[in-house]
Amino acid sequence: MISVAVLGYGTVGSGVVEVFRQNQEKIDRCAGDQVRIKYVLDLRDFPEDPVQELIVHDFEKIVSDESVDIVVEVMGGLEPAYTFVKRSLEAGKNVVTSNKALVAAHGAELLKTAKENHVNYLFEASVGGGIPIIRPLVSSLTADEIEEITGILNGTTNYMMTKMFYEGADYDEVLKEAQANGFAERNPEADVEGMDACRKIAILSSIVSGKQVDFRDIYTEGITKITVQDMRYAKQMNAVIKLLATMKRDEEKLEAVVAPFILPAEHPLASVNGVFNAIFVHGNALGDAMFYGSGAGKMPTASAVAADIVEAAKYRNETICEYWSGERLELESRLDVKRKFFVRMSGSRAAYEERIRNTFGKVEFVEADGCEGEFGFITDVMKEGEYEDAAARFDNVIHMIRAAS
Amino acid sequence: MISVAVLGYGTVGSGVVEVFRQNQEKIDRCAGDQVRIKYVLDLRDFPEDPVQELIVHDFEKIVSDESVDIVVEVMGGLEPAYTFVKRSLEAGKNVVTSNKALVAAHGAELLKTAKENHVNYLFEASVGGGIPIIRPLVSSLTADEIEEITGILNGTTNYMMTKMFYEGADYDEVLKEAQANGFAERNPEADVEGMDACRKIAILSSIVSGKQVDFRDIYTEGITKITVQDMRYAKQMNAVIKLLATMKRDEEKLEAVVAPFILPAEHPLASVNGVFNAIFVHGNALGDAMFYGSGAGKMPTASAVAADIVEAAKYRNETICEYWSGERLELESRLDVKRKFFVRMSGSRAAYEERIRNTFGKVEFVEADGCEGEFGFITDVMKEGEYEDAAARFDNVIHMIRAAS
């Protein structure tokens, strides 16, 4: 019998309890042993819920109980999550989590603590919710050098981008609607400013490089400046606009950015709509692959947490994945990264065309219905620093959006 | 040092050698040991190729060499592949393969032999080429009951369906083109009649159920009867036509079929075009997920084979996956499976409408440009047996295509 303690009976925690109730038999079969939830830590009581008999209010009871093999941290936030995880690992307990903020901030240290105590720190649910991505990266794509990971890693913003693109609704309207039906938080900053996606791509970049990629080093731009006009230009170019979190890697060089991108309609990520997430991976042998599914939500996230519990149960006295070391990886400067840029300028194309060609080199102009008194163009591949130098020579730039190829 | 013998220096075998050359360092790191190809078995010599120094012509040399830990069977076909795999396993060697025909035909027996000899029989590359699907099913989706797997599992037919849909080309023309540029074999029967996809869904169904699903029990219909007219109706219904291999499962009941399906445009599989494959999975906690990538081709397939070699290297004296037993699973009868059906009839809709409604119940009529002298309709959900009884009362049915929901 393997005993589990769940820290936090919120959305994900109650989902984990529910997955165990529904799929107990499958879980036991895959784990090769009986896996049972012994405690659920929460400050609250739940007198109407059968979970009540498992509820404890004091973490000490869990960490001091030697029969607890696996601790599931689904509280979120940095504290007390960090302290509870650290102490659980030090007590020789495996830890499973969905807490991306904690993994991104203290992953290297907690992985080291896990290794020193011959246990595992597993966090499949921290990226892409229910979508298996971390385990495929570390146990399936083992013969490939991963050269690119580009993800739609935030369901809230993808829902908003989809509505804006297909329904022509504007940003404020769509945000209000997303809040009204529960797809966006009252305070949506972590989603719309790209911070959530940034932590997720930091985790994936750390896994791929084997070194600590600090999320604070990743240039992050949210969707708050995207307008209906931008969407009209995208349609004109047979493209969509998506908030992408992307990393590219060439030998030891690694670049990462979170920003809205113009994405060609034929790209596999372009048809990922609504609250769904997807992660595009390019390996040097594999070529292109994509993993798609529910990036958030109670049951999908709980599915990934429960699968990590099964993994921890199978290998509970052996560290199976080291993921990454504490050595910090310095990212390529954003200014040195090459790509195309889509630019909107006010004024008439005719008046600026020559100056634009002289400054940016080869460009392709775009005009869109409903965007009068302005025009757009897409540059050739250039460094972001070069783009910025060129753009600084114009005082009529309305907006720039990076273009994915 | 872990020694590998590759049986067959064809497309996949030479790809495996190439992946090892390119990604040796990553492979060794993930395997936790030096993994080296010691032999390549082929009847031919390759004097111009550095592989020549590894070439042997006699399988006995491999099976009798105790230093060989892993045998890679990438010859295809049933014999001598079966004998070589069986003898390798009996000699205590792990076997990795991309040979779906052999896995579908003798999987249960070879898995048992592997277990008896404390080694592994791994075949990630047999389904979906480079797309990780088997390992995610058995090691990531362990807390879910898998209720549905629906795949575009054959690149040749998906390429043809895509061309017919988007370019309005007819079947014979598209087949010739696919043959000319190497996407279809001279003898395309295994692809276009659905036999290749059938073996793949049989393997996935066996994994999900834990029992032997015999590919000969799966009703299989190819794409040879799909016409440009069918595509026109599909467009009219905001749908596409894809060759799907699908299994659905409810408790112990399992249904499986390979056939062309009308698929709504918003389904994640609908935008999988060209030679790409994708596998849609529905879990009772996870919800919908999809795995997308190159379903065939030298390097993607070799990537999956090499990843299995890494896995076998890590766990070479321990059977990590039993997958399924020899107990044969009886499938649900095709006649009892419920779905909608799209039907084309000759004649005028007005003349038949009342009789159709009386016989099929609720239906929705469709008319398409370029399909004069006929009409189409889509039924409500009904058993296939009921559909057949109803259709038998009409002598003007041109074609029926199942509809996916």
Tab-separated table of C-alpha atoms in Angstrom, chain A residues 28-286:
chain	number	residue	atom	x	y	z
A	28	ASP	CA	-3.510	0.562	-8.845
A	29	ARG	CA	-2.921	-1.624	-11.895
A	30	CYS	CA	-0.495	0.855	-13.480
A	31	ALA	CA	1.296	1.539	-10.197
A	32	GLY	CA	1.566	-2.152	-9.428
A	33	ASP	CA	0.340	-1.550	-5.864
A	34	GLN	CA	-2.599	-0.074	-3.980
A	35	VAL	CA	-2.311	3.703	-3.998
A	36	ARG	CA	-4.516	5.466	-1.444
A	37	ILE	CA	-5.054	9.078	-0.424
A	38	LYS	CA	-4.481	9.149	3.328
A	39	TYR	CA	-4.611	12.883	4.045
A	40	VAL	CA	-5.911	16.045	2.448
A	41	LEU	CA	-4.445	19.208	3.953
A	42	ASP	CA	-6.712	22.235	3.960
A	43	LEU	CA	-7.488	25.017	6.413
A	44	ARG	CA	-11.183	24.450	5.794
A	45	ASP	CA	-13.533	21.636	6.763
A	46	PHE	CA	-15.876	19.981	4.264
A	47	PRO	CA	-18.593	18.432	6.429
A	48	GLU	CA	-20.824	17.524	3.471
A	49	ASP	CA	-18.042	15.897	1.447
A	50	PRO	CA	-16.740	12.342	2.033
A	51	VAL	CA	-13.247	13.909	1.834
A	52	GLN	CA	-13.823	15.229	5.381
A	53	GLU	CA	-12.483	12.048	6.976
A	54	LEU	CA	-9.138	12.638	5.229
A	55	ILE	CA	-8.883	16.335	6.109
A	56	VAL	CA	-6.057	17.498	8.356
A	57	HIS	CA	-5.221	21.108	9.169
A	58	ASP	CA	-1.595	20.683	10.168
A	59	PHE	CA	1.217	19.916	7.723
A	60	GLU	CA	3.318	18.494	10.602
A	61	LYS	CA	0.992	15.530	10.798
A	62	ILE	CA	1.803	14.678	7.152
A	63	VAL	CA	5.525	15.286	7.146
A	64	SER	CA	6.042	13.345	10.368
A	65	ASP	CA	3.989	10.343	9.216
A	66	GLU	CA	6.512	7.866	7.865
A	67	SER	CA	3.837	5.913	6.015
A	68	VAL	CA	3.266	8.844	3.612
A	69	ASP	CA	5.208	8.049	0.418
A	70	ILE	CA	3.968	10.779	-1.887
A	71	VAL	CA	3.036	14.402	-1.200
A	72	VAL	CA	0.923	16.198	-3.808
A	73	GLU	CA	1.393	19.961	-3.721
A	74	VAL	CA	-1.558	21.605	-5.464
A	75	MET	CA	-1.781	24.767	-3.373
A	76	GLY	CA	-0.102	27.092	-5.861
A	77	GLY	CA	1.989	30.147	-5.019
A	78	LEU	CA	5.473	30.220	-3.547
A	79	GLU	CA	4.771	30.029	0.179
A	80	PRO	CA	4.013	27.929	2.102
A	81	ALA	CA	4.269	25.616	-0.941
A	82	TYR	CA	8.065	25.910	-1.135
A	83	THR	CA	8.603	25.115	2.542
A	84	PHE	CA	6.188	22.164	2.457
A	85	VAL	CA	7.780	20.699	-0.695
A	86	LYS	CA	11.310	21.140	0.597
A	87	ARG	CA	10.505	19.539	3.936
A	88	SER	CA	8.616	16.668	2.290
A	89	LEU	CA	11.582	15.885	0.033
A	90	GLU	CA	13.986	16.104	2.959
A	91	ALA	CA	11.750	13.667	4.826
A	92	GLY	CA	12.247	11.201	1.959
A	93	LYS	CA	8.828	11.688	0.398
A	94	ASN	CA	8.234	11.982	-3.334
A	95	VAL	CA	6.550	15.212	-4.384
A	96	VAL	CA	4.142	15.701	-7.278
A	97	THR	CA	2.958	19.178	-8.211
A	98	SER	CA	1.017	21.304	-10.673
A	99	ASN	CA	2.572	24.497	-9.313
A	100	LYS	CA	4.423	26.083	-12.238
A	101	ALA	CA	5.374	29.193	-10.260
A	102	LEU	CA	7.277	27.102	-7.738
A	103	VAL	CA	8.889	24.849	-10.362
A	104	ALA	CA	10.029	27.860	-12.399
A	105	ALA	CA	11.365	29.702	-9.337
A	106	HIS	CA	12.986	26.855	-7.365
A	107	GLY	CA	13.028	23.851	-9.725
A	108	ALA	CA	16.777	23.293	-9.820
A	109	GLU	CA	17.102	23.422	-6.046
A	110	LEU	CA	14.123	21.150	-5.388
A	111	LEU	CA	15.309	18.635	-8.005
A	112	LYS	CA	18.668	18.544	-6.217
A	113	THR	CA	17.000	18.009	-2.864
A	114	ALA	CA	14.918	15.196	-4.385
A	115	LYS	CA	18.028	13.514	-5.758
A	116	GLU	CA	19.888	13.785	-2.460
A	117	ASN	CA	16.978	12.016	-0.798
A	118	HIS	CA	16.535	9.366	-3.525
A	119	VAL	CA	13.031	10.509	-4.346
A	120	ASN	CA	11.311	12.294	-7.228
A	121	TYR	CA	9.969	15.787	-7.797
A	122	LEU	CA	7.491	15.453	-10.675
A	123	PHE	CA	5.520	18.249	-12.337
A	124	GLU	CA	3.911	17.056	-15.590
A	125	ALA	CA	0.784	19.096	-14.720
A	126	SER	CA	2.733	22.349	-14.441
A	127	VAL	CA	2.903	22.745	-18.243
A	128	GLY	CA	0.020	22.110	-20.607
A	129	GLY	CA	-2.398	20.861	-17.934
A	130	GLY	CA	-3.525	17.409	-19.030
A	131	ILE	CA	-1.303	17.256	-22.118
A	132	PRO	CA	1.578	14.832	-21.653
A	133	ILE	CA	4.625	16.898	-22.598
A	134	ILE	CA	7.304	16.668	-19.921
A	135	ARG	CA	7.414	12.864	-19.841
A	136	PRO	CA	7.416	12.587	-23.665
A	137	LEU	CA	10.322	15.062	-23.753
A	138	VAL	CA	12.413	13.165	-21.212
A	139	SER	CA	11.451	9.595	-21.978
A	140	SER	CA	10.243	9.483	-25.595
A	141	LEU	CA	12.284	12.087	-27.473
A	142	THR	CA	15.541	10.760	-26.039
A	143	ALA	CA	17.276	10.203	-29.375
A	144	ASP	CA	16.561	13.684	-30.729
A	145	GLU	CA	18.189	17.029	-30.235
A	146	ILE	CA	15.200	19.285	-29.572
A	147	GLU	CA	15.717	22.386	-31.690
A	148	GLU	CA	12.438	24.177	-31.080
A	149	ILE	CA	9.485	24.166	-28.720
A	150	THR	CA	6.677	26.592	-29.465
A	151	GLY	CA	3.525	26.461	-27.440
A	152	ILE	CA	0.120	27.918	-26.994
A	153	LEU	CA	0.479	27.489	-23.256
A	154	ASN	CA	-2.256	29.683	-21.867
A	155	GLY	CA	-5.914	28.843	-22.424
A	156	THR	CA	-7.324	32.197	-21.298
A	157	THR	CA	-5.404	34.235	-23.840
A	158	ASN	CA	-5.977	31.675	-26.595
A	159	TYR	CA	-9.713	31.855	-25.943
A	160	MET	CA	-9.503	35.647	-26.229
A	161	MET	CA	-7.357	35.615	-29.386
A	162	THR	CA	-9.743	33.112	-30.987
A	163	LYS	CA	-12.813	35.264	-30.216
A	164	MET	CA	-11.093	38.390	-31.473
A	165	PHE	CA	-10.019	36.668	-34.671
A	166	TYR	CA	-13.216	34.826	-35.582
A	167	GLU	CA	-15.812	37.218	-34.177
A	168	GLY	CA	-14.079	40.553	-34.678
A	169	ALA	CA	-14.738	41.376	-31.029
A	170	ASP	CA	-12.390	43.855	-29.380
A	171	TYR	CA	-10.032	43.173	-26.496
A	172	ASP	CA	-12.022	44.725	-23.615
A	173	GLU	CA	-15.257	43.104	-24.713
A	174	VAL	CA	-13.636	39.668	-25.006
A	175	LEU	CA	-11.884	39.984	-21.651
A	176	LYS	CA	-15.172	40.842	-19.946
A	177	GLU	CA	-16.855	37.873	-21.569
A	178	ALA	CA	-13.993	35.549	-20.617
A	179	GLN	CA	-14.256	36.756	-17.014
A	180	ALA	CA	-18.030	36.347	-16.995
A	181	ASN	CA	-17.885	32.701	-18.033
A	182	GLY	CA	-14.917	31.750	-15.864
A	183	PHE	CA	-12.190	31.515	-18.527
A	184	ALA	CA	-10.344	34.530	-17.097
A	185	GLU	CA	-9.627	35.578	-13.518
A	186	ARG	CA	-10.982	38.738	-11.932
A	187	ASN	CA	-7.345	39.923	-12.014
A	188	PRO	CA	-6.228	38.602	-15.407
A	189	GLU	CA	-2.704	40.027	-15.332
A	190	ALA	CA	-0.786	36.741	-15.031
A	191	ASP	CA	-2.551	35.454	-18.153
A	192	VAL	CA	-2.893	38.491	-20.410
A	193	GLU	CA	0.592	39.844	-19.654
A	194	GLY	CA	2.107	36.451	-20.586
A	195	MET	CA	3.579	35.690	-17.153
A	196	ASP	CA	1.889	32.289	-16.913
A	197	ALA	CA	3.135	31.214	-20.358
A	198	CYS	CA	6.597	32.566	-19.498
A	199	ARG	CA	6.965	30.264	-16.478
A	200	LYS	CA	5.896	27.291	-18.579
A	201	ILE	CA	8.368	27.907	-21.407
A	202	ALA	CA	11.081	28.482	-18.773
A	203	ILE	CA	10.372	24.985	-17.415
A	204	LEU	CA	10.444	23.392	-20.881
A	205	SER	CA	13.640	25.291	-21.798
A	206	SER	CA	15.313	24.083	-18.607
A	207	ILE	CA	14.365	20.487	-19.406
A	208	VAL	CA	15.655	20.718	-22.966
A	209	SER	CA	18.926	22.433	-22.071
A	210	GLY	CA	19.557	20.615	-18.791
A	211	LYS	CA	20.344	23.968	-17.182
A	212	GLN	CA	18.344	26.495	-15.179
A	213	VAL	CA	16.570	28.935	-17.495
A	214	ASP	CA	15.410	31.802	-15.311
A	215	PHE	CA	11.897	32.930	-16.266
A	216	ARG	CA	12.924	36.508	-15.417
A	217	ASP	CA	15.407	36.399	-18.313
A	218	ILE	CA	12.710	35.636	-20.887
A	219	TYR	CA	11.386	38.657	-22.760
A	220	THR	CA	7.621	38.585	-22.213
A	221	GLU	CA	4.958	40.622	-23.954
A	222	GLY	CA	1.257	40.021	-23.407
A	223	ILE	CA	-1.818	40.420	-25.614
A	224	THR	CA	-3.139	43.676	-24.161
A	225	LYS	CA	-2.132	45.728	-27.193
A	226	ILE	CA	-3.652	43.397	-29.794
A	227	THR	CA	-6.566	45.016	-31.605
A	228	VAL	CA	-9.285	44.103	-34.039
A	229	GLN	CA	-7.238	45.913	-36.704
A	230	ASP	CA	-4.293	43.587	-36.137
A	231	MET	CA	-6.627	40.630	-36.668
A	232	ARG	CA	-7.836	42.120	-39.957
A	233	TYR	CA	-4.276	42.343	-41.268
A	234	ALA	CA	-3.603	38.780	-40.121
A	235	LYS	CA	-6.627	37.540	-42.103
A	236	GLN	CA	-5.403	39.438	-45.107
A	237	MET	CA	-2.084	37.589	-44.866
A	238	ASN	CA	-3.832	34.186	-44.458
A	239	ALA	CA	-2.519	34.047	-40.924
A	240	VAL	CA	-3.749	34.168	-37.342
A	241	ILE	CA	-2.421	35.897	-34.214
A	242	LYS	CA	-1.562	33.707	-31.230
A	243	LEU	CA	0.231	34.296	-27.947
A	244	LEU	CA	3.216	31.979	-28.368
A	245	ALA	CA	5.838	30.932	-25.879
A	246	THR	CA	8.777	29.762	-27.893
A	247	MET	CA	12.333	28.562	-27.471
A	248	LYS	CA	14.862	27.758	-30.166
A	249	ARG	CA	18.139	26.057	-29.629
A	250	ASP	CA	21.266	25.644	-31.684
A	251	GLU	CA	24.108	23.815	-29.946
A	252	GLU	CA	24.573	25.718	-26.689
A	253	LYS	CA	22.689	28.831	-27.779
A	254	LEU	CA	19.123	29.127	-26.587
A	255	GLU	CA	16.638	31.885	-27.268
A	256	ALA	CA	13.221	32.186	-25.661
A	257	VAL	CA	10.411	34.710	-25.907
A	258	VAL	CA	6.736	35.054	-25.040
A	259	ALA	CA	4.774	37.392	-27.305
A	260	PRO	CA	1.864	37.595	-29.727
A	261	PHE	CA	2.925	36.230	-33.113
A	262	ILE	CA	1.586	36.336	-36.649
A	263	LEU	CA	1.330	32.632	-37.511
A	264	PRO	CA	0.647	31.271	-41.040
A	265	ALA	CA	-2.719	29.487	-41.291
A	266	GLU	CA	-1.031	26.251	-42.348
A	267	HIS	CA	1.061	26.010	-39.175
A	268	PRO	CA	-0.240	23.191	-36.938
A	269	LEU	CA	-0.657	25.644	-34.041
A	270	ALA	CA	-2.825	27.994	-36.110
A	271	SER	CA	-5.928	25.803	-35.829
A	272	VAL	CA	-5.633	25.398	-32.055
A	273	ASN	CA	-8.604	27.410	-30.885
A	274	GLY	CA	-10.504	28.339	-27.739
A	275	VAL	CA	-9.150	27.287	-24.358
A	276	PHE	CA	-7.086	24.457	-25.844
A	277	ASN	CA	-3.325	24.405	-25.525
A	278	ALA	CA	-0.800	22.812	-27.855
A	279	ILE	CA	2.916	22.369	-27.883
A	280	PHE	CA	4.835	22.143	-31.152
A	281	VAL	CA	8.197	20.367	-30.933
A	282	HIS	CA	10.887	20.132	-33.600
A	283	GLY	CA	13.551	17.472	-33.176
A	284	ASN	CA	16.516	17.039	-35.501
A	285	ALA	CA	15.466	13.460	-36.368
A	286	LEU	CA	11.772	13.503	-35.473
